[in-house]
């Protein structure tokens, strides 16, 4: 295993072939926390947490998932395959123990790491996307997402078409992309996307997600549309969750279903916060909670 510096991150060779890209933020000597980014997304999503991580003594490690950023696409991968990949990263970076923080579409990956890896000390979730196989969860999502996930379970071309269309917006029409993302958002989220620094980072992150094409995000759509493949009740580490009550991407009704399915979940529902605004509002709280389990 060799790590090499590449562009705005590094990459690690995986035993089965291919590479995993990652970036680090915060305190290099701090307690390690692994960030599972939104979907689609990349390692760049750790950047807004750099200063809070430094202040809290957290070493934040943000990997690219397969087919996004610097990470090689893996055909037919499963969510259940992710712990093996992260085990390679943990050995390569000498991480005997670490916390895990999942954001939005990274929820499934954070949860499977907490379920499968003894190295994981605690699980944090922000703006979580629950398993769509939980009763009544899919029905709570916005109509466009509900239709996409329902069809992607059975028709691969639907997921690929949606990812290809989004990639085109990301690469060629940033104004159209912003209008697309802001559609039907609560004011707190829509206003955030008008902030130049926030928008520039989000745009760079999405471009990085599609830097090698639409295959990675398309496959991830199919994975998130299906059952995750493990029992949430068997997660044996402390779980912390923060969710905005104004979130329209993942409405609060879906999160309450999720909370009921999680053992020992300490949930904080935050009034007047949405899907995008909750991370900057409560990211430091999540890092502080995970840091308690060093």
PDB file of C-alpha atoms in Angstrom:
ATOM      1  CA  UNK A   1       0.000   0.000   0.000  1.00  0.00           C
ATOM      2  CA  UNK A   2       1.392   3.346  -0.995  1.00  0.00           C
ATOM      3  CA  UNK A   3      -0.173   6.772  -0.595  1.00  0.00           C
ATOM      4  CA  UNK A   4       0.553   9.431  -3.215  1.00  0.00           C
ATOM      5  CA  UNK A   5      -0.267  13.115  -3.319  1.00  0.00           C
ATOM      6  CA  UNK A   6      -2.729  13.912  -6.125  1.00  0.00           C
ATOM      7  CA  UNK A   7      -4.295  17.280  -6.895  1.00  0.00           C
ATOM      8  CA  UNK A   8      -6.213  18.456  -3.797  1.00  0.00           C
ATOM      9  CA  UNK A   9      -6.003  15.085  -2.058  1.00  0.00           C
ATOM     10  CA  UNK A  10      -4.147  11.823  -1.782  1.00  0.00           C
ATOM     11  CA  UNK A  11      -4.871   8.305  -2.899  1.00  0.00           C
ATOM     12  CA  UNK A  12      -4.261   4.854  -1.485  1.00  0.00           C
ATOM     13  CA  UNK A  13      -3.906   1.692  -3.533  1.00  0.00           C
ATOM     14  CA  UNK A  14      -6.538  -0.958  -2.698  1.00  0.00           C
ATOM     15  CA  UNK A  15      -5.579  -4.641  -2.513  1.00  0.00           C
ATOM     16  CA  UNK A  16      -8.136  -5.705  -5.132  1.00  0.00           C
ATOM     17  CA  UNK A  17      -7.020  -3.027  -7.597  1.00  0.00           C
ATOM     18  CA  UNK A  18      -7.869   0.614  -8.055  1.00  0.00           C
ATOM     19  CA  UNK A  19      -7.389   3.499  -5.656  1.00  0.00           C
ATOM     20  CA  UNK A  20      -9.222   5.329  -2.884  1.00  0.00           C
ATOM     21  CA  UNK A  21      -8.879   9.097  -2.818  1.00  0.00           C
ATOM     22  CA  UNK A  22      -9.043  11.059   0.418  1.00  0.00           C
ATOM     23  CA  UNK A  23      -8.216  14.385   2.016  1.00  0.00           C
ATOM     24  CA  UNK A  24      -7.444  15.375   5.596  1.00  0.00           C
ATOM     25  CA  UNK A  25      -8.608  18.382   7.586  1.00  0.00           C
ATOM     26  CA  UNK A  26      -8.342  19.612  11.156  1.00  0.00           C
ATOM     27  CA  UNK A  27      -5.620  18.634  13.642  1.00  0.00           C
ATOM     28  CA  UNK A  28      -3.148  16.098  12.161  1.00  0.00           C
ATOM     29  CA  UNK A  29      -2.413  14.808  15.669  1.00  0.00           C
ATOM     30  CA  UNK A  30      -6.039  14.741  16.834  1.00  0.00           C
ATOM     31  CA  UNK A  31      -8.599  11.997  17.404  1.00  0.00           C
ATOM     32  CA  UNK A  32      -9.479  10.547  13.975  1.00  0.00           C
ATOM     33  CA  UNK A  33     -12.988  10.973  12.577  1.00  0.00           C
ATOM     34  CA  UNK A  34     -13.930   9.625   9.152  1.00  0.00           C
ATOM     35  CA  UNK A  35     -16.378  11.723   7.094  1.00  0.00           C
ATOM     36  CA  UNK A  36     -18.818   9.930   4.750  1.00  0.00           C
ATOM     37  CA  UNK A  37     -19.789  12.628   2.258  1.00  0.00           C
ATOM     38  CA  UNK A  38     -23.138  13.471   0.671  1.00  0.00           C
ATOM     39  CA  UNK A  39     -24.273  11.878  -2.554  1.00  0.00           C
ATOM     40  CA  UNK A  40     -23.103  12.802  -5.082  1.00  0.00           C
ATOM     41  CA  UNK A  41     -20.020  14.343  -3.568  1.00  0.00           C
ATOM     42  CA  UNK A  42     -16.366  14.042  -2.749  1.00  0.00           C
ATOM     43  CA  UNK A  43     -13.633  14.411  -0.143  1.00  0.00           C
ATOM     44  CA  UNK A  44     -13.932  18.222  -0.502  1.00  0.00           C
ATOM     45  CA  UNK A  45     -16.987  18.202   1.777  1.00  0.00           C
ATOM     46  CA  UNK A  46     -14.632  18.076   4.757  1.00  0.00           C
ATOM     47  CA  UNK A  47     -13.321  21.589   4.041  1.00  0.00           C
ATOM     48  CA  UNK A  48     -16.009  23.567   5.973  1.00  0.00           C
ATOM     49  CA  UNK A  49     -15.225  21.493   9.084  1.00  0.00           C
ATOM     50  CA  UNK A  50     -11.486  22.209   8.982  1.00  0.00           C
ATOM     51  CA  UNK A  51     -11.484  25.029  11.542  1.00  0.00           C
ATOM     52  CA  UNK A  52     -13.921  23.408  14.012  1.00  0.00           C
ATOM     53  CA  UNK A  53     -11.912  20.187  13.774  1.00  0.00           C
ATOM     54  CA  UNK A  54      -8.686  22.030  14.546  1.00  0.00           C
ATOM     55  CA  UNK A  55     -10.255  23.766  17.521  1.00  0.00           C
ATOM     56  CA  UNK A  56     -11.586  20.462  18.907  1.00  0.00           C
ATOM     57  CA  UNK A  57      -8.444  18.399  18.317  1.00  0.00           C
ATOM     58  CA  UNK A  58     -10.053  16.271  15.582  1.00  0.00           C
ATOM     59  CA  UNK A  59      -8.199  14.741  12.645  1.00  0.00           C
ATOM     60  CA  UNK A  60     -10.897  14.673   9.965  1.00  0.00           C
ATOM     61  CA  UNK A  61     -10.328  12.163   7.152  1.00  0.00           C
ATOM     62  CA  UNK A  62     -12.623  12.492   4.139  1.00  0.00           C
ATOM     63  CA  UNK A  63     -12.504   9.679   1.522  1.00  0.00           C
ATOM     64  CA  UNK A  64     -13.991   9.746  -1.962  1.00  0.00           C
ATOM     65  CA  UNK A  65     -16.405   6.869  -2.528  1.00  0.00           C
ATOM     66  CA  UNK A  66     -15.880   4.639  -5.596  1.00  0.00           C
ATOM     67  CA  UNK A  67     -16.381   6.398  -8.928  1.00  0.00           C
ATOM     68  CA  UNK A  68     -16.218   9.877  -7.389  1.00  0.00           C
ATOM     69  CA  UNK A  69     -13.232  12.190  -7.018  1.00  0.00           C
ATOM     70  CA  UNK A  70      -9.934  10.292  -6.950  1.00  0.00           C
ATOM     71  CA  UNK A  71     -11.522   6.911  -6.187  1.00  0.00           C
ATOM     72  CA  UNK A  72     -11.749   4.243  -8.857  1.00  0.00           C
ATOM     73  CA  UNK A  73     -15.204   3.103  -9.975  1.00  0.00           C
ATOM     74  CA  UNK A  74     -16.077  -0.417  -8.833  1.00  0.00           C
ATOM     75  CA  UNK A  75     -18.711  -2.251 -10.834  1.00  0.00           C
ATOM     76  CA  UNK A  76     -21.304  -4.214  -8.859  1.00  0.00           C
ATOM     77  CA  UNK A  77     -20.077  -2.936  -5.502  1.00  0.00           C
ATOM     78  CA  UNK A  78     -22.370  -3.136  -2.474  1.00  0.00           C
ATOM     79  CA  UNK A  79     -22.730  -0.946   0.596  1.00  0.00           C
ATOM     80  CA  UNK A  80     -21.552  -4.010   2.531  1.00  0.00           C
ATOM     81  CA  UNK A  81     -18.218  -3.866   0.659  1.00  0.00           C
ATOM     82  CA  UNK A  82     -17.328  -0.465   2.096  1.00  0.00           C
ATOM     83  CA  UNK A  83     -15.930  -1.647   5.468  1.00  0.00           C
ATOM     84  CA  UNK A  84     -13.247  -3.691   3.687  1.00  0.00           C
ATOM     85  CA  UNK A  85     -12.129  -0.617   1.738  1.00  0.00           C
ATOM     86  CA  UNK A  86     -12.055   1.565   4.855  1.00  0.00           C
ATOM     87  CA  UNK A  87     -10.152  -1.133   6.737  1.00  0.00           C
ATOM     88  CA  UNK A  88      -7.406  -0.736   4.116  1.00  0.00           C
ATOM     89  CA  UNK A  89      -7.445   3.033   4.671  1.00  0.00           C
ATOM     90  CA  UNK A  90      -7.313   2.571   8.460  1.00  0.00           C
ATOM     91  CA  UNK A  91      -4.301   0.278   8.220  1.00  0.00           C
ATOM     92  CA  UNK A  92      -2.564   2.560   5.730  1.00  0.00           C
ATOM     93  CA  UNK A  93      -3.052   5.638   7.935  1.00  0.00           C
ATOM     94  CA  UNK A  94      -2.453   3.765  11.213  1.00  0.00           C
ATOM     95  CA  UNK A  95      -5.911   4.439  12.683  1.00  0.00           C
ATOM     96  CA  UNK A  96      -6.532   1.888  15.462  1.00  0.00           C
ATOM     97  CA  UNK A  97      -9.782   3.645  16.499  1.00  0.00           C
ATOM     98  CA  UNK A  98     -11.880   6.365  14.913  1.00  0.00           C
ATOM     99  CA  UNK A  99     -15.307   7.965  14.939  1.00  0.00           C
ATOM    100  CA  UNK A 100     -17.522   8.134  11.858  1.00  0.00           C
ATOM    101  CA  UNK A 101     -19.665  11.058  10.665  1.00  0.00           C
ATOM    102  CA  UNK A 102     -22.212  10.505   7.872  1.00  0.00           C
ATOM    103  CA  UNK A 103     -23.887  13.365   6.017  1.00  0.00           C
ATOM    104  CA  UNK A 104     -27.062  12.906   3.927  1.00  0.00           C
ATOM    105  CA  UNK A 105     -26.367  10.166   1.339  1.00  0.00           C
ATOM    106  CA  UNK A 106     -23.279   9.166   3.327  1.00  0.00           C
ATOM    107  CA  UNK A 107     -25.545   7.831   6.076  1.00  0.00           C
ATOM    108  CA  UNK A 108     -25.603   4.256   4.772  1.00  0.00           C
ATOM    109  CA  UNK A 109     -21.815   4.123   4.567  1.00  0.00           C
ATOM    110  CA  UNK A 110     -21.268   5.590   8.022  1.00  0.00           C
ATOM    111  CA  UNK A 111     -23.797   3.156   9.472  1.00  0.00           C
ATOM    112  CA  UNK A 112     -22.255   0.086   7.828  1.00  0.00           C
ATOM    113  CA  UNK A 113     -18.825   1.056   9.176  1.00  0.00           C
ATOM    114  CA  UNK A 114     -20.255   1.353  12.694  1.00  0.00           C
ATOM    115  CA  UNK A 115     -21.979  -2.000  12.204  1.00  0.00           C
ATOM    116  CA  UNK A 116     -18.987  -3.907  10.821  1.00  0.00           C
ATOM    117  CA  UNK A 117     -15.689  -2.422  12.049  1.00  0.00           C
ATOM    118  CA  UNK A 118     -14.518  -2.860  15.660  1.00  0.00           C
ATOM    119  CA  UNK A 119     -12.267   0.172  15.129  1.00  0.00           C
ATOM    120  CA  UNK A 120     -15.299   2.519  15.098  1.00  0.00           C
ATOM    121  CA  UNK A 121     -15.914   4.206  18.465  1.00  0.00           C
ATOM    122  CA  UNK A 122     -19.074   6.227  17.737  1.00  0.00           C
ATOM    123  CA  UNK A 123     -21.419   7.179  14.900  1.00  0.00           C
ATOM    124  CA  UNK A 124     -22.624  10.689  14.086  1.00  0.00           C
ATOM    125  CA  UNK A 125     -25.300  11.507  11.488  1.00  0.00           C
ATOM    126  CA  UNK A 126     -26.245  14.923  10.090  1.00  0.00           C
ATOM    127  CA  UNK A 127     -29.121  15.512   7.633  1.00  0.00           C
ATOM    128  CA  UNK A 128     -29.405  11.727   7.428  1.00  0.00           C
ATOM    129  CA  UNK A 129     -30.931   9.786   4.554  1.00  0.00           C
ATOM    130  CA  UNK A 130     -32.565   6.679   6.143  1.00  0.00           C
ATOM    131  CA  UNK A 131     -32.907   3.303   4.453  1.00  0.00           C
ATOM    132  CA  UNK A 132     -35.696   3.655   1.908  1.00  0.00           C
ATOM    133  CA  UNK A 133     -36.744   0.118   2.807  1.00  0.00           C
ATOM    134  CA  UNK A 134     -37.993   1.307   6.209  1.00  0.00           C
ATOM    135  CA  UNK A 135     -41.799   1.513   6.320  1.00  0.00           C
ATOM    136  CA  UNK A 136     -43.222   4.766   4.904  1.00  0.00           C
ATOM    137  CA  UNK A 137     -39.812   6.433   4.429  1.00  0.00           C
ATOM    138  CA  UNK A 138     -39.802   6.533   0.615  1.00  0.00           C
ATOM    139  CA  UNK A 139     -43.310   8.015   0.626  1.00  0.00           C
ATOM    140  CA  UNK A 140     -42.147  11.034   2.656  1.00  0.00           C
ATOM    141  CA  UNK A 141     -39.515  12.158   0.142  1.00  0.00           C
ATOM    142  CA  UNK A 142     -40.115  14.923  -2.413  1.00  0.00           C
ATOM    143  CA  UNK A 143     -41.916  13.657  -5.521  1.00  0.00           C
ATOM    144  CA  UNK A 144     -38.886  13.854  -7.838  1.00  0.00           C
ATOM    145  CA  UNK A 145     -36.643  11.895  -5.467  1.00  0.00           C
ATOM    146  CA  UNK A 146     -39.414   9.429  -4.671  1.00  0.00           C
ATOM    147  CA  UNK A 147     -39.889   8.651  -8.354  1.00  0.00           C
ATOM    148  CA  UNK A 148     -36.149   8.415  -9.042  1.00  0.00           C
ATOM    149  CA  UNK A 149     -35.420   5.980  -6.214  1.00  0.00           C
ATOM    150  CA  UNK A 150     -38.524   3.891  -6.855  1.00  0.00           C
ATOM    151  CA  UNK A 151     -37.585   3.392 -10.511  1.00  0.00           C
ATOM    152  CA  UNK A 152     -33.819   3.043  -9.932  1.00  0.00           C
ATOM    153  CA  UNK A 153     -34.405  -0.141  -7.935  1.00  0.00           C
ATOM    154  CA  UNK A 154     -35.437  -1.967 -11.088  1.00  0.00           C
ATOM    155  CA  UNK A 155     -34.286   0.085 -14.084  1.00  0.00           C
ATOM    156  CA  UNK A 156     -30.534   0.899 -14.139  1.00  0.00           C
ATOM    157  CA  UNK A 157     -30.947   3.257 -17.095  1.00  0.00           C
ATOM    158  CA  UNK A 158     -33.079   5.589 -14.956  1.00  0.00           C
ATOM    159  CA  UNK A 159     -30.270   6.105 -12.447  1.00  0.00           C
ATOM    160  CA  UNK A 160     -27.723   6.571 -15.233  1.00  0.00           C
ATOM    161  CA  UNK A 161     -29.900   9.096 -17.097  1.00  0.00           C
ATOM    162  CA  UNK A 162     -30.494  11.117 -13.919  1.00  0.00           C
ATOM    163  CA  UNK A 163     -26.775  11.142 -13.061  1.00  0.00           C
ATOM    164  CA  UNK A 164     -25.822  12.069 -16.638  1.00  0.00           C
ATOM    165  CA  UNK A 165     -28.302  14.952 -16.689  1.00  0.00           C
ATOM    166  CA  UNK A 166     -27.030  16.244 -13.337  1.00  0.00           C
ATOM    167  CA  UNK A 167     -23.419  15.942 -14.505  1.00  0.00           C
ATOM    168  CA  UNK A 168     -24.241  18.110 -17.521  1.00  0.00           C
ATOM    169  CA  UNK A 169     -25.752  20.805 -15.294  1.00  0.00           C
ATOM    170  CA  UNK A 170     -22.770  20.653 -12.949  1.00  0.00           C
ATOM    171  CA  UNK A 171     -20.253  20.980 -15.759  1.00  0.00           C
ATOM    172  CA  UNK A 172     -21.945  23.481 -18.074  1.00  0.00           C
ATOM    173  CA  UNK A 173     -24.715  25.455 -16.356  1.00  0.00           C
ATOM    174  CA  UNK A 174     -23.980  26.543 -12.798  1.00  0.00           C
ATOM    175  CA  UNK A 175     -26.896  28.982 -12.720  1.00  0.00           C
ATOM    176  CA  UNK A 176     -29.291  26.257 -13.864  1.00  0.00           C
ATOM    177  CA  UNK A 177     -27.792  23.919 -11.271  1.00  0.00           C
ATOM    178  CA  UNK A 178     -28.415  26.412  -8.485  1.00  0.00           C
ATOM    179  CA  UNK A 179     -32.032  26.898  -9.576  1.00  0.00           C
ATOM    180  CA  UNK A 180     -32.453  23.112  -9.706  1.00  0.00           C
ATOM    181  CA  UNK A 181     -31.050  22.630  -6.194  1.00  0.00           C
ATOM    182  CA  UNK A 182     -33.016  25.545  -4.738  1.00  0.00           C
ATOM    183  CA  UNK A 183     -36.364  24.294  -6.036  1.00  0.00           C
ATOM    184  CA  UNK A 184     -38.801  24.017  -3.128  1.00  0.00           C
ATOM    185  CA  UNK A 185     -36.068  24.426  -0.505  1.00  0.00           C
ATOM    186  CA  UNK A 186     -36.847  26.195   2.780  1.00  0.00           C
ATOM    187  CA  UNK A 187     -35.525  29.746   2.935  1.00  0.00           C
ATOM    188  CA  UNK A 188     -32.669  28.811   5.272  1.00  0.00           C
ATOM    189  CA  UNK A 189     -31.279  26.390   2.655  1.00  0.00           C
ATOM    190  CA  UNK A 190     -32.024  28.525  -0.404  1.00  0.00           C
ATOM    191  CA  UNK A 191     -30.291  31.498   1.235  1.00  0.00           C
ATOM    192  CA  UNK A 192     -27.220  29.375   2.014  1.00  0.00           C
ATOM    193  CA  UNK A 193     -26.813  28.491  -1.639  1.00  0.00           C
ATOM    194  CA  UNK A 194     -26.747  32.226  -2.442  1.00  0.00           C
ATOM    195  CA  UNK A 195     -23.649  32.727  -0.269  1.00  0.00           C
ATOM    196  CA  UNK A 196     -20.628  32.889  -2.624  1.00  0.00           C
ATOM    197  CA  UNK A 197     -18.251  30.825  -0.469  1.00  0.00           C
ATOM    198  CA  UNK A 198     -20.842  28.117   0.175  1.00  0.00           C
ATOM    199  CA  UNK A 199     -21.877  27.951  -3.467  1.00  0.00           C
ATOM    200  CA  UNK A 200     -18.294  27.875  -4.773  1.00  0.00           C
ATOM    201  CA  UNK A 201     -17.417  24.958  -2.501  1.00  0.00           C
ATOM    202  CA  UNK A 202     -20.591  23.053  -3.373  1.00  0.00           C
ATOM    203  CA  UNK A 203     -19.951  23.541  -7.088  1.00  0.00           C
ATOM    204  CA  UNK A 204     -16.333  22.373  -6.789  1.00  0.00           C
ATOM    205  CA  UNK A 205     -17.469  19.379  -4.772  1.00  0.00           C
ATOM    206  CA  UNK A 206     -20.106  18.351  -7.316  1.00  0.00           C
ATOM    207  CA  UNK A 207     -17.664  18.791 -10.196  1.00  0.00           C
ATOM    208  CA  UNK A 208     -15.230  16.546  -8.356  1.00  0.00           C
ATOM    209  CA  UNK A 209     -17.996  13.961  -7.866  1.00  0.00           C
ATOM    210  CA  UNK A 210     -18.419  13.752 -11.656  1.00  0.00           C
ATOM    211  CA  UNK A 211     -14.773  14.250 -12.638  1.00  0.00           C
ATOM    212  CA  UNK A 212     -14.544  10.733 -14.116  1.00  0.00           C
ATOM    213  CA  UNK A 213     -18.135  10.619 -15.383  1.00  0.00           C
ATOM    214  CA  UNK A 214     -21.590   9.666 -14.157  1.00  0.00           C
ATOM    215  CA  UNK A 215     -21.032   5.944 -13.452  1.00  0.00           C
ATOM    216  CA  UNK A 216     -20.156   6.340  -9.755  1.00  0.00           C
ATOM    217  CA  UNK A 217     -23.090   8.572  -8.789  1.00  0.00           C
ATOM    218  CA  UNK A 218     -25.456   6.479 -10.935  1.00  0.00           C
ATOM    219  CA  UNK A 219     -24.448   3.254  -9.184  1.00  0.00           C
ATOM    220  CA  UNK A 220     -24.807   4.941  -5.812  1.00  0.00           C
ATOM    221  CA  UNK A 221     -28.367   5.940  -6.707  1.00  0.00           C
ATOM    222  CA  UNK A 222     -29.177   2.263  -7.240  1.00  0.00           C
ATOM    223  CA  UNK A 223     -27.508   1.256  -3.962  1.00  0.00           C
ATOM    224  CA  UNK A 224     -29.392   3.839  -1.903  1.00  0.00           C
ATOM    225  CA  UNK A 225     -32.674   2.826  -3.544  1.00  0.00           C
ATOM    226  CA  UNK A 226     -32.308  -0.727  -2.227  1.00  0.00           C
ATOM    227  CA  UNK A 227     -32.073  -2.279   1.262  1.00  0.00           C
ATOM    228  CA  UNK A 228     -28.679  -1.646   2.821  1.00  0.00           C
ATOM    229  CA  UNK A 229     -28.098  -5.312   3.673  1.00  0.00           C
ATOM    230  CA  UNK A 230     -27.480  -5.196   7.434  1.00  0.00           C
ATOM    231  CA  UNK A 231     -29.446  -4.876  10.671  1.00  0.00           C
ATOM    232  CA  UNK A 232     -29.434  -1.355  12.125  1.00  0.00           C
ATOM    233  CA  UNK A 233     -30.310  -2.764  15.542  1.00  0.00           C
ATOM    234  CA  UNK A 234     -26.912  -4.479  15.677  1.00  0.00           C
ATOM    235  CA  UNK A 235     -24.925  -1.240  15.644  1.00  0.00           C
ATOM    236  CA  UNK A 236     -23.201  -1.435  18.994  1.00  0.00           C
ATOM    237  CA  UNK A 237     -21.580   2.008  19.350  1.00  0.00           C
ATOM    238  CA  UNK A 238     -23.086   5.299  20.593  1.00  0.00           C
ATOM    239  CA  UNK A 239     -25.140   7.057  17.891  1.00  0.00           C
ATOM    240  CA  UNK A 240     -25.711  10.819  17.634  1.00  0.00           C
ATOM    241  CA  UNK A 241     -28.067  12.416  15.130  1.00  0.00           C
ATOM    242  CA  UNK A 242     -28.832  16.023  14.177  1.00  0.00           C
ATOM    243  CA  UNK A 243     -31.602  16.932  11.751  1.00  0.00           C
ATOM    244  CA  UNK A 244     -33.239  20.180  10.711  1.00  0.00           C
ATOM    245  CA  UNK A 245     -36.957  20.396  11.331  1.00  0.00           C
ATOM    246  CA  UNK A 246     -37.296  22.485   8.144  1.00  0.00           C
ATOM    247  CA  UNK A 247     -35.493  19.895   5.992  1.00  0.00           C
ATOM    248  CA  UNK A 248     -37.563  19.227   2.842  1.00  0.00           C
ATOM    249  CA  UNK A 249     -35.056  16.881   1.177  1.00  0.00           C
ATOM    250  CA  UNK A 250     -35.484  14.357   4.001  1.00  0.00           C
ATOM    251  CA  UNK A 251     -38.612  15.366   5.940  1.00  0.00           C
ATOM    252  CA  UNK A 252     -38.779  14.955   9.675  1.00  0.00           C
ATOM    253  CA  UNK A 253     -41.333  12.131   9.395  1.00  0.00           C
ATOM    254  CA  UNK A 254     -38.687   9.976   7.675  1.00  0.00           C
ATOM    255  CA  UNK A 255     -36.128  10.773  10.366  1.00  0.00           C
ATOM    256  CA  UNK A 256     -38.497   9.773  13.163  1.00  0.00           C
ATOM    257  CA  UNK A 257     -38.859   6.360  11.487  1.00  0.00           C
ATOM    258  CA  UNK A 258     -35.075   6.124  11.340  1.00  0.00           C
ATOM    259  CA  UNK A 259     -34.591   7.109  14.982  1.00  0.00           C
ATOM    260  CA  UNK A 260     -37.011   4.379  16.039  1.00  0.00           C
ATOM    261  CA  UNK A 261     -34.891   1.815  14.151  1.00  0.00           C
ATOM    262  CA  UNK A 262     -31.567   2.868  15.708  1.00  0.00           C
ATOM    263  CA  UNK A 263     -30.432   1.536  19.084  1.00  0.00           C
ATOM    264  CA  UNK A 264     -29.283   4.089  21.680  1.00  0.00           C
ATOM    265  CA  UNK A 265     -29.702   6.995  19.275  1.00  0.00           C
ATOM    266  CA  UNK A 266     -29.357  10.440  20.854  1.00  0.00           C
ATOM    267  CA  UNK A 267     -31.304  12.603  18.424  1.00  0.00           C
ATOM    268  CA  UNK A 268     -31.368  16.395  18.255  1.00  0.00           C
ATOM    269  CA  UNK A 269     -34.084  17.920  16.067  1.00  0.00           C
ATOM    270  CA  UNK A 270     -33.081  21.510  15.308  1.00  0.00           C
ATOM    271  CA  UNK A 271     -35.858  24.059  14.611  1.00  0.00           C
ATOM    272  CA  UNK A 272     -35.447  26.379  11.614  1.00  0.00           C
ATOM    273  CA  UNK A 273     -32.580  24.368  10.063  1.00  0.00           C
ATOM    274  CA  UNK A 274     -32.709  22.588   6.722  1.00  0.00           C
ATOM    275  CA  UNK A 275     -30.800  19.967   4.760  1.00  0.00           C
ATOM    276  CA  UNK A 276     -27.857  22.168   3.767  1.00  0.00           C
ATOM    277  CA  UNK A 277     -27.767  24.548   6.724  1.00  0.00           C
ATOM    278  CA  UNK A 278     -27.604  21.907   9.469  1.00  0.00           C
ATOM    279  CA  UNK A 279     -23.971  20.899   8.805  1.00  0.00           C
ATOM    280  CA  UNK A 280     -22.433  24.352   9.344  1.00  0.00           C
ATOM    281  CA  UNK A 281     -24.852  24.931  12.228  1.00  0.00           C
ATOM    282  CA  UNK A 282     -24.162  21.681  14.097  1.00  0.00           C
ATOM    283  CA  UNK A 283     -21.022  20.201  12.550  1.00  0.00           C
ATOM    284  CA  UNK A 284     -18.882  21.296  15.494  1.00  0.00           C
ATOM    285  CA  UNK A 285     -21.364  19.663  17.894  1.00  0.00           C
ATOM    286  CA  UNK A 286     -21.057  16.399  15.975  1.00  0.00           C
ATOM    287  CA  UNK A 287     -17.262  16.489  16.031  1.00  0.00           C
ATOM    288  CA  UNK A 288     -17.273  17.268  19.751  1.00  0.00           C
ATOM    289  CA  UNK A 289     -19.600  14.332  20.469  1.00  0.00           C
ATOM    290  CA  UNK A 290     -17.463  11.937  18.442  1.00  0.00           C
ATOM    291  CA  UNK A 291     -14.310  13.272  20.096  1.00  0.00           C
ATOM    292  CA  UNK A 292     -15.602  12.165  23.499  1.00  0.00           C
ATOM    293  CA  UNK A 293     -15.109   8.548  22.404  1.00  0.00           C
ATOM    294  CA  UNK A 294     -11.400   8.738  21.631  1.00  0.00           C
TER     295      UNK A 294
END
